[in-house]
Tab-separated table of C-alpha atoms in Angstrom:
chain	number	residue	atom	x	y	z
A	885	MET	CA	105.523	109.367	110.614
A	886	THR	CA	105.316	108.577	106.977
A	887	VAL	CA	104.737	104.706	106.426
A	888	LEU	CA	103.978	105.244	102.447
A	889	ASP	CA	105.467	107.730	100.157
A	890	LEU	CA	104.376	107.273	96.465
A	891	GLY	CA	105.837	110.248	95.536
A	892	SER	CA	104.036	112.778	92.832
A	893	VAL	CA	101.177	111.305	91.157
A	894	PRO	CA	98.338	112.981	89.100
A	895	ALA	CA	95.631	113.866	91.192
A	896	ALA	CA	93.090	110.827	92.601
A	897	ASP	CA	89.853	112.626	91.552
A	898	HIS	CA	90.344	114.647	88.436
A	899	PHE	CA	89.942	112.619	84.547
A	900	PRO	CA	90.874	114.937	82.137
A	901	ILE	CA	89.036	114.866	78.688
A	902	HIS	CA	90.620	112.604	76.059
A	903	ASP	CA	92.436	114.442	73.550
A	904	PRO	CA	94.700	112.538	71.411
A	905	THR	CA	96.020	115.899	69.978
A	906	ASN	CA	96.839	117.293	73.564
A	907	THR	CA	100.393	116.177	74.833
A	908	ASP	CA	100.367	118.326	78.041
A	909	PRO	CA	101.886	116.354	80.959
A	910	ASP	CA	99.145	116.205	83.819
A	911	ALA	CA	100.214	118.040	87.305
A	912	ARG	CA	101.124	115.846	89.836
A	913	HIS	CA	100.835	116.154	93.535
A	914	ARG	CA	102.387	114.477	96.377
A	915	LEU	CA	101.118	111.215	97.768
A	916	ALA	CA	101.876	109.786	101.052
A	917	MET	CA	100.295	108.088	104.184
A	918	SER	CA	101.304	109.355	108.213
A	919	LEU	CA	100.781	107.124	110.809
A	920	CYS	CA	100.295	108.591	114.382
A	921	THR	CA	101.792	106.036	116.565
A	922	GLU	CA	99.968	107.406	119.885
A	923	CYS	CA	96.361	107.336	118.222
A	924	ALA	CA	96.892	104.741	115.532
A	925	LEU	CA	95.023	107.169	112.721
A	926	ALA	CA	96.634	107.052	109.255
A	927	GLN	CA	96.240	110.370	107.313
A	928	LEU	CA	97.415	111.653	104.222
A	929	SER	CA	100.568	113.588	104.608
A	930	ASP	CA	99.153	116.688	102.766
A	931	ASP	CA	96.823	117.325	100.131
A	932	ASP	CA	97.178	120.668	97.534
A	933	THR	CA	94.651	118.711	95.346
A	934	VAL	CA	90.745	120.061	94.610
A	935	ALA	CA	88.222	117.188	94.473
A	936	ASP	CA	86.451	117.619	90.847
A	937	GLU	CA	85.874	113.632	90.262
A	938	PRO	CA	82.950	112.947	88.036
A	939	ARG	CA	80.478	111.263	89.628
A	940	GLY	CA	80.325	107.345	89.530
A	941	ILE	CA	77.554	104.828	89.406
A	942	GLU	CA	77.208	103.138	92.636
A	943	PRO	CA	77.564	99.123	92.241
A	944	LYS	CA	75.698	96.701	93.196
A	945	ALA	CA	78.294	95.459	96.174
A	946	LEU	CA	78.060	98.720	97.778
A	947	THR	CA	73.895	98.397	97.365
A	948	ASP	CA	73.487	94.827	98.748
A	949	GLN	CA	76.093	95.497	101.669
A	950	ALA	CA	74.074	98.599	102.370
A	951	ALA	CA	70.662	96.517	102.692
A	952	ASP	CA	72.878	93.990	104.665
A	953	ALA	CA	74.318	96.441	106.917
A	954	VAL	CA	71.213	98.101	107.674
A	955	ASP	CA	69.289	94.725	108.717
A	956	THR	CA	71.836	93.776	110.819
A	957	VAL	CA	71.807	96.599	113.275
A	958	ALA	CA	68.347	97.113	112.750
A	959	ARG	CA	68.406	93.286	114.095
A	960	ALA	CA	70.740	94.343	116.647
A	961	GLY	CA	68.261	96.877	118.012
A	962	TRP	CA	70.340	100.139	117.255
A	963	LEU	CA	67.684	101.437	114.803
A	964	ARG	CA	65.875	103.666	117.326
A	965	GLY	CA	63.222	106.963	117.348
A	966	ARG	CA	62.232	107.916	114.156
A	967	THR	CA	64.830	110.291	112.386
A	968	VAL	CA	67.132	110.006	110.398
A	969	ARG	CA	70.470	112.214	108.999
A	970	GLU	CA	72.940	111.384	106.906
A	971	PHE	CA	76.573	112.879	106.154
A	972	GLY	CA	76.865	111.926	102.604
A	973	SER	CA	80.113	110.714	101.069
A	974	PRO	CA	81.462	112.551	97.618
A	975	HIS	CA	80.891	109.196	96.110
A	976	GLY	CA	77.441	109.344	96.271
A	977	GLY	CA	75.263	106.539	97.839
A	978	THR	CA	72.712	106.476	100.418
A	979	TRP	CA	70.960	104.637	103.643
A	980	VAL	CA	68.279	107.093	103.931
A	981	PRO	CA	65.509	105.303	101.771
A	982	LEU	CA	66.422	101.864	103.621
A	983	LEU	CA	65.598	103.672	106.747
A	984	SER	CA	62.504	105.544	105.252
A	985	ASP	CA	61.176	102.035	104.325
A	986	ARG	CA	61.400	101.585	107.923
A	987	GLY	CA	59.611	104.452	109.416
A	988	PHE	CA	62.529	106.849	109.545
A	989	ARG	CA	61.849	110.654	108.671
A	990	GLU	CA	65.033	112.608	107.208
A	991	LEU	CA	66.135	115.841	108.642
A	992	ASP	CA	68.450	118.097	107.150
A	993	SER	CA	69.916	119.964	110.101
A	994	GLU	CA	67.887	119.231	113.179
A	995	PRO	CA	69.584	116.641	115.864
A	996	ALA	CA	68.604	113.150	114.867
A	997	ASP	CA	67.561	109.644	116.410
A	998	VAL	CA	70.151	107.924	114.020
A	999	VAL	CA	73.023	109.778	111.932
A	1000	LEU	CA	74.777	107.653	109.273
A	1001	ASP	CA	78.021	108.157	107.508
A	1002	CYS	CA	79.011	105.541	105.403
A	1003	PHE	CA	82.562	106.565	103.818
A	1004	GLY	CA	82.198	110.003	104.195
A	1005	ILE	CA	84.132	111.315	106.985
A	1006	MET	CA	87.433	110.299	105.671
A	1007	HIS	CA	87.229	113.083	103.068
A	1008	ASP	CA	87.094	115.463	105.846
A	1009	PRO	CA	90.682	117.582	106.201
A	1010	ASP	CA	89.481	118.615	110.094
A	1011	GLN	CA	88.943	115.408	111.576
A	1012	LYS	CA	88.133	116.456	115.178
A	1013	ALA	CA	85.721	119.454	113.408
A	1014	ALA	CA	84.234	115.998	111.871
A	1015	PHE	CA	83.702	113.931	114.730
A	1016	ALA	CA	82.327	117.170	116.319
A	1017	ALA	CA	79.683	117.642	113.647
A	1018	ARG	CA	78.352	114.191	113.393
A	1019	ALA	CA	78.374	114.145	117.679
A	1020	ALA	CA	76.453	117.595	117.140
A	1021	ALA	CA	73.996	116.052	115.083
A	1022	LEU	CA	72.566	113.594	117.724
A	1023	THR	CA	69.467	113.721	119.996
A	1024	ALA	CA	70.780	112.887	123.568
A	1025	ASP	CA	69.924	109.222	123.141
A	1026	GLY	CA	70.688	109.102	119.550
A	1027	VAL	CA	73.011	106.459	117.606
A	1028	LEU	CA	75.982	107.301	115.035
A	1029	LEU	CA	76.481	104.441	112.475
A	1030	ILE	CA	79.860	104.885	110.935
A	1031	GLN	CA	81.109	102.466	108.405
A	1032	PHE	CA	84.699	103.123	107.327
A	1033	HIS	CA	87.283	100.544	105.106
A	1034	SER	CA	89.869	99.020	107.879
A	1035	LEU	CA	93.311	100.157	107.655
A	1036	THR	CA	93.818	96.697	109.162
A	1037	ALA	CA	91.978	95.359	105.974
A	1038	ILE	CA	94.524	97.835	103.530
A	1039	VAL	CA	97.538	96.392	105.704
A	1040	GLY	CA	97.079	93.124	105.753
A	1041	GLU	CA	95.919	92.537	101.807
A	1042	GLY	CA	98.675	95.032	100.719
A	1043	GLN	CA	95.628	97.637	99.105
A	1044	TRP	CA	98.458	100.983	99.181
A	1045	ASN	CA	96.383	102.155	96.561
A	1046	ALA	CA	93.760	102.787	99.105
A	1047	LEU	CA	95.720	105.878	99.648
A	1048	ARG	CA	94.348	109.109	97.529
A	1049	HIS	CA	93.847	112.048	97.217
A	1050	GLY	CA	90.751	113.622	99.088
A	1051	HIS	CA	90.610	111.083	101.195
A	1052	PHE	CA	92.410	112.098	104.231
A	1053	ALA	CA	91.628	109.703	106.484
A	1054	TYR	CA	91.961	105.886	107.196
A	1055	TYR	CA	90.852	104.091	110.528
A	1056	SER	CA	91.609	101.256	112.356
A	1057	LEU	CA	88.692	100.967	114.877
A	1058	THR	CA	91.383	101.548	117.224
A	1059	SER	CA	91.846	105.427	116.046
A	1060	LEU	CA	88.462	105.502	115.513
A	1061	THR	CA	87.912	105.096	119.515
A	1062	ALA	CA	90.083	107.839	120.166
A	1063	LEU	CA	88.120	110.202	117.481
A	1064	LEU	CA	84.676	109.150	118.955
A	1065	ARG	CA	85.773	109.589	122.517
A	1066	GLY	CA	87.279	113.188	121.612
A	1067	ALA	CA	83.547	114.208	120.579
A	1068	GLY	CA	82.270	113.176	123.809
A	1069	LEU	CA	81.155	109.293	122.393
A	1070	VAL	CA	81.747	105.914	122.902
A	1071	PRO	CA	81.459	102.816	120.351
A	1072	ARG	CA	79.349	100.449	121.602
A	1073	SER	CA	78.954	97.822	118.529
A	1074	ALA	CA	80.951	96.875	115.986
A	1075	TRP	CA	80.104	94.283	112.493
A	1076	THR	CA	82.535	93.003	109.744
A	1077	PHE	CA	81.510	92.849	106.190
A	1078	GLU	CA	83.449	91.497	103.199
A	1079	LEU	CA	83.184	95.071	101.187
A	1080	TYR	CA	86.591	96.293	99.727
A	1081	GLY	CA	88.539	93.162	101.974
A	1082	GLY	CA	87.034	94.322	105.189
A	1083	THR	CA	84.979	96.924	105.958
A	1084	ILE	CA	84.085	98.000	109.582
A	1085	LEU	CA	80.532	99.100	110.908
A	1086	VAL	CA	80.409	100.911	114.137
A	1087	ALA	CA	77.255	102.369	116.639
A	1088	ALA	CA	78.382	104.606	118.718
A	1089	THR	CA	76.226	106.611	121.438
A	1090	ARG	CA	77.272	109.103	123.997
A	1091	SER	CA	77.447	106.567	126.952
A	1092	GLY	CA	77.436	103.358	127.690
A	1093	SER	CA	80.243	100.669	127.061
A	1094	PRO	CA	81.804	98.762	124.191
A	1095	ASP	CA	80.204	95.089	124.058
A	1096	SER	CA	82.162	92.283	123.019
A	1097	SER	CA	82.432	92.785	119.134
A	1098	VAL	CA	84.047	95.787	119.833
A	1099	THR	CA	86.866	94.761	122.417
A	1100	THR	CA	87.195	91.842	119.991
A	1101	ILE	CA	88.650	93.824	116.931
A	1102	LEU	CA	90.564	96.269	119.225
A	1103	ASP	CA	92.413	93.053	120.742
A	1104	HIS	CA	92.894	91.382	116.598
A	1105	GLU	CA	94.263	94.995	115.778
A	1106	ARG	CA	96.254	95.124	119.183
A	1107	SER	CA	98.314	91.588	118.116
A	1108	LEU	CA	98.614	92.429	114.509
A	1109	GLY	CA	100.502	96.343	115.399
A	1110	ILE	CA	97.876	98.589	113.852
A	1111	ASP	CA	99.718	101.494	115.417
A	1112	ASP	CA	103.137	100.271	114.483
A	1113	ALA	CA	105.045	101.680	111.433
A	1114	ALA	CA	106.978	99.060	110.783
A	1115	ALA	CA	103.481	96.961	110.175
A	1116	VAL	CA	101.576	99.612	108.279
A	1117	GLY	CA	104.909	100.390	106.324
A	1118	THR	CA	104.695	97.112	104.531
A	1119	LEU	CA	102.315	99.093	102.409
A	1120	HIS	CA	105.264	100.313	100.628
A	1121	SER	CA	106.783	97.223	99.626
A	1122	ALA	CA	103.387	96.224	98.328
A	1123	ALA	CA	103.477	99.284	95.897
A	1124	ASP	CA	106.582	98.378	94.607
A	1125	ASP	CA	105.720	94.840	93.872
A	1126	ASP	CA	102.133	95.410	92.771
A	1127	ARG	CA	103.335	97.977	90.073
A	1128	THR	CA	106.162	95.648	88.881
A	1129	MET	CA	104.053	92.832	88.491
A	1130	LEU	CA	101.270	94.453	86.764
A	1131	ARG	CA	103.873	96.319	84.173
A	1132	GLY	CA	105.616	93.169	83.626
A	1133	SER	CA	102.217	90.632	83.461
A	1134	LEU	CA	101.009	93.392	80.567
A	1135	ALA	CA	104.291	93.429	78.958
A	1136	ASP	CA	104.035	89.733	78.467
A	1137	LEU	CA	100.465	89.575	77.260
A	1138	ARG	CA	101.214	92.371	74.532
A	1139	ASP	CA	104.182	90.084	73.687
A	1140	ALA	CA	102.087	86.917	73.578
A	1141	GLY	CA	99.622	88.836	71.415
A	1142	LYS	CA	96.785	89.282	73.860
A	1143	THR	CA	94.758	92.461	74.096
A	1144	VAL	CA	94.009	94.002	77.483
A	1145	TYR	CA	91.362	96.101	78.524
A	1146	ALA	CA	90.427	97.058	82.084
A	1147	TYR	CA	87.339	97.853	84.328
A	1148	GLY	CA	86.790	100.508	86.693
A	1149	ALA	CA	88.159	103.788	86.245
A	1150	ALA	CA	88.274	104.442	90.048
A	1151	SER	CA	89.938	106.723	91.933
A	1152	ARG	CA	92.270	103.941	93.567
A	1153	ALA	CA	93.579	103.161	89.931
A	1154	VAL	CA	95.021	106.460	89.036
A	1155	ALA	CA	97.782	105.576	90.936
A	1156	LEU	CA	98.597	102.417	90.211
A	1157	LEU	CA	98.669	103.069	86.737
A	1158	ALA	CA	100.491	106.087	86.640
A	1159	LEU	CA	103.089	104.885	88.800
A	1160	ALA	CA	103.547	101.890	86.952
A	1161	GLY	CA	103.778	103.704	83.630
A	1162	ILE	CA	101.361	102.011	81.762
A	1163	THR	CA	100.260	103.353	78.489
A	1164	ARG	CA	97.853	102.544	75.602
A	1165	SER	CA	100.343	100.068	74.438
A	1166	LEU	CA	100.073	97.870	76.696
A	1167	LEU	CA	96.174	98.771	77.982
A	1168	GLY	CA	93.791	99.293	75.411
A	1169	GLY	CA	91.117	101.008	77.423
A	1170	VAL	CA	89.580	101.710	80.642
A	1171	ALA	CA	85.967	101.046	80.595
A	1172	ASP	CA	83.249	102.342	83.387
A	1173	ALA	CA	79.591	102.493	83.776
A	1174	SER	CA	79.450	106.124	84.399
A	1175	PRO	CA	78.869	108.129	81.710
A	1176	SER	CA	80.715	111.086	82.947
A	1177	LYS	CA	83.791	109.463	83.043
A	1178	GLN	CA	83.345	108.111	79.606
A	1179	GLY	CA	85.200	110.350	77.157
A	1180	ARG	CA	87.473	111.016	79.951
A	1181	ARG	CA	91.163	109.534	80.018
A	1182	MET	CA	93.182	108.025	83.264
A	1183	PRO	CA	95.424	110.461	84.561
A	1184	GLY	CA	98.999	110.126	83.738
A	1185	THR	CA	98.397	108.296	81.128
A	1186	ASP	CA	96.899	108.319	77.051
A	1187	ILE	CA	94.537	105.591	77.951
A	1188	PRO	CA	90.750	106.174	77.420
A	1189	ILE	CA	87.753	105.660	79.523
A	1190	ILE	CA	85.284	104.000	77.788
A	1191	SER	CA	81.847	102.501	78.024
A	1192	PRO	CA	80.921	99.055	79.165
A	1193	ALA	CA	79.609	98.481	75.564
A	1194	ALA	CA	82.713	99.357	73.998
A	1195	LEU	CA	84.545	96.963	76.169
A	1196	THR	CA	82.652	93.951	74.746
A	1197	ALA	CA	82.674	95.358	71.329
A	1198	ALA	CA	86.496	95.345	71.724
A	1199	ASN	CA	86.575	91.817	72.586
A	1200	PRO	CA	89.635	92.164	74.635
A	1201	ASP	CA	91.340	88.465	75.542
A	1202	VAL	CA	91.842	89.773	78.978
A	1203	VAL	CA	90.299	92.267	81.439
A	1204	LEU	CA	92.360	94.127	84.391
A	1205	LEU	CA	89.231	94.509	87.087
A	1206	THR	CA	90.643	97.323	89.153
A	1207	LEU	CA	87.674	96.961	91.835
A	1208	PRO	CA	87.197	93.273	92.716
A	1209	ASP	CA	84.558	93.455	94.212
A	1210	LEU	CA	82.599	93.903	91.458
A	1211	LEU	CA	83.426	90.424	89.721
A	1212	ASP	CA	80.093	88.740	90.600
A	1213	GLU	CA	78.263	91.587	89.053
A	1214	LEU	CA	79.884	92.080	85.948
A	1215	ASP	CA	80.461	88.173	84.945
A	1216	ARG	CA	76.100	88.348	85.313
A	1217	SER	CA	76.011	91.441	83.241
A	1218	MET	CA	78.708	91.184	80.776
A	1219	PRO	CA	78.347	87.038	80.109
A	1220	GLU	CA	80.741	87.710	76.679
A	1221	LEU	CA	83.883	88.287	79.061
A	1222	HIS	CA	83.090	85.023	81.182
A	1223	GLY	CA	86.286	83.991	82.002
A	1224	ARG	CA	88.327	86.611	81.261
A	1225	TRP	CA	88.755	88.711	83.866
A	1226	TRP	CA	92.337	89.270	85.849
A	1227	LEU	CA	91.590	90.802	89.478
A	1228	HIS	CA	93.691	93.480	90.348
A	1229	GLY	CA	96.104	92.291	93.105
A	1230	THR	CA	96.692	88.998	91.628
A	1231	ASP	CA	99.060	87.498	89.081
A	1232	ILE	CA	97.956	86.929	85.943
A	1233	ARG	CA	100.171	84.051	86.011
A	1234	GLU	CA	97.746	82.426	88.164
A	1235	GLY	CA	94.923	82.527	85.483
A	1236	THR	CA	91.888	84.316	84.771
A	1237	ARG	CA	88.640	83.527	86.165
């Protein structure tokens, strides 16, 4: 059942070269989320895009969370054996060095004692096959560590723009449990982190029973109706409210003589800017630390992607932060902009930080 339909938007992973002389419109593709009310799995309804997203720079928020996650599972006794295998994410980043520091040896194709998947498996269009592949990569007594952005957080915080082309699945622990069981695995322990408003890390094995950390999250999801189309469908009104608020706030700032830029040329910002009809007349540019994105533009707009140095040189009055998790890192690295950050999802009338 469709619970969020954003219509046709530019591909979330294709950032065209910024060429002001080229006025050809960008191709658009349907972007919608469907929910299975039997297993609670939310998925892209369809996707005809071809991924070619320029490689981003992994932010400190992610590297800090990775270190915290590995420490957490180590203290809980889940780092067993001596070999590790990782299924990577198209967005980059790796936990392997953190396990190598603990004496683990990386394997490329053989079954390993610890198998890692951090934000990777959601990109696979064949979810059943993807979970089977990770199960096959485990030794008999191995543990799969899988981390995902929780659908509970996405719905609870109205994070409608978590829906992107190339991101095929959106898990709750409820739906993940069903997928794991289909691959012969059992979720044994689960931990929640603040990243992205709610990220869950699960340790799964071939046998055993879930502990209280798993059952507590499952009970909470059940109480919220995470398998209820009406509950998940609130994302649609969140999308309408968000883009209306963004365009209105940017227009108000422009009329007040304020200059506004943004930081974070992320895939989740593509639909936001395109659907809100944001142009360079409202937003001077979007800064990003990734050199491969600089010199390009936001899809569906005429807004250029610039370097952080160019952002500070522009000296804007307000900077819209499309990825709020980056705030602390940017506040330290760009002190010139302290007090000018406007977090996406908040009303600018509440003030900037």
